Amino acid sequence: MGERDPFGLTPSAWEAFAVEAGLPRYRGRQLFDAIHRRGVTDYAAMKELPAALRERLAAEMPLRLPEVVRRDASADGSVKFGLRLVDGALIEAVFMPGDETRSAANEFEDARAASHSRSEIRSSQSGSGATVPRFTICLSSQTGCAVDCAFCVTGRLGGGRNLTAGEILAQLRAVLVETRHGLDGMRVVFMGMGEPFLNPEGVIPALEILFELVSPRRVTVSTSGITPAVATFAALPQRPNLAVSLNAADPATRERLMPITKTYPLDGLLAAMRAWPLEPRRRILVEYVLIAGVNDREEDARRLVRLLRGLEVKVNVIPLNEDPTYLPEWKRPAEDVIDRFVARLAEAHVTVTVRRSKGPDASAACGQLKGRTVDPRKRTQTGR
Ligand code: SF4
């Protein structure tokens, strides 16, 4: 049975495993369903399997969840989990309760966008109008991040290793176990620690497994703009929602905020977004972290409108989550500045929402996941 991580095996890999082990093929599907659909974390409880197989699996392919080393609950109901992986690496995942009166696509919208004219801001509830989801889980794909976006705490703490598909799914299961949730009403976003598009070896099989459990429309992968990987993910037979962390509409500001722009320039990223295949009623989510005095002027909004012209996008404006320890130089814009920025986009008929960051008091909001607690000022002394 060897080195295989049971959380990371796709249904076809489980079936191949069963055949290899001299078992009927359907045993593989039974194992996949028990682990991922029923959330069984102990082979002993899989009574549909022969006892000898359960014992052998427990000895040779143990089901290991990451250890929960920290829980930070926020007043809004979100919980950030610190998780220790088998090799000791620390990651963070966030549980965010949904508002059952809102639709899936609308979960991050706040009252500010809703207060603008509905004729100007096309509602993102254009789907079925169903009152799901009930919760979202934000996953990490790496144990750090080498992309080093200037506004991101994870980036400030430096690079890490890729998570395997098994570690990604075990991370998800750990959060479901901790919060006593099943799969119903679940959305998954890869917006935690790391750049998912720098880890296709882990993220693509993880998506294949996730798509067995939830619709691809309920899974979103966010990238800083690793242009060649956008094409790789675009070619998948089933695609998640694409989110692009854009944050600036001109190359100079984007390079300042996201040095990755030097490697993958803005025009190439826009071309990759245009080439992303969109099924009906799907859009690309453009994330725009709004930072006082950096990218929050009305001219920035107008430039953004011009840049996105012709693309099916929804812009998610995310006023910076300030972090005086890790990001002392960046500030959140004043409320009237945020309002003006959003209004300029809405006037140009761009669908725009303002993300109500879930869990800022638990440092669980976008760009605040760290996994480690090191003082970034020490890195400054070594030249970074
Ligand atoms: S915003 Fe995303 S890509 Fe950028 S440093 Fe943070 S985790 Fe990495």
JSON list of C-alpha atoms and ligand atoms in Angstrom, two decimals, residues 145 147-149 151-152 154-155 192 194-195 224, ligand 1:
[
{"chain": "A", "resi": 145, "resn": "CYS", "atom": "CA", "xyz": [4.26, 32.12, 0.00]},
{"chain": "A", "resi": 147, "resn": "VAL", "atom": "CA", "xyz": [5.15, 35.60, -4.23]},
{"chain": "A", "resi": 148, "resn": "ASP", "atom": "CA", "xyz": [5.69, 38.29, -1.60]},
{"chain": "A", "resi": 149, "resn": "CYS", "atom": "CA", "xyz": [2.80, 40.65, -2.25]},
{"chain": "A", "resi": 151, "resn": "PHE", "atom": "CA", "xyz": [0.18, 43.95, 1.44]},
{"chain": "A", "resi": 152, "resn": "CYS", "atom": "CA", "xyz": [0.05, 40.30, 2.53]},
{"chain": "A", "resi": 154, "resn": "THR", "atom": "CA", "xyz": [1.73, 35.47, 4.46]},
{"chain": "A", "resi": 155, "resn": "GLY", "atom": "CA", "xyz": [4.00, 36.94, 1.81]},
{"chain": "A", "resi": 192, "resn": "GLY", "atom": "CA", "xyz": [-5.39, 30.99, 2.31]},
{"chain": "A", "resi": 194, "resn": "GLY", "atom": "CA", "xyz": [0.23, 30.22, -0.67]},
{"chain": "A", "resi": 195, "resn": "GLU", "atom": "CA", "xyz": [-0.23, 30.67, -4.40]},
{"chain": "A", "resi": 224, "resn": "SER", "atom": "CA", "xyz": [-1.73, 36.44, -8.04]},
{"chain": "B", "resi": 1, "resn": "SF4", "atom": "S1", "xyz": [-1.59, 37.59, -1.50]},
{"chain": "B", "resi": 1, "resn": "SF4", "atom": "FE1", "xyz": [-1.53, 35.41, -2.02]},
{"chain": "B", "resi": 1, "resn": "SF4", "atom": "S2", "xyz": [0.06, 35.27, -3.61]},
{"chain": "B", "resi": 1, "resn": "SF4", "atom": "FE2", "xyz": [0.36, 37.25, -2.61]},
{"chain": "B", "resi": 1, "resn": "SF4", "atom": "S3", "xyz": [1.90, 36.82, -1.00]},
{"chain": "B", "resi": 1, "resn": "SF4", "atom": "FE3", "xyz": [-0.15, 36.59, -0.08]},
{"chain": "B", "resi": 1, "resn": "SF4", "atom": "S4", "xyz": [-0.60, 34.40, -0.21]},
{"chain": "B", "resi": 1, "resn": "SF4", "atom": "FE4", "xyz": [1.07, 34.84, -1.67]}
]
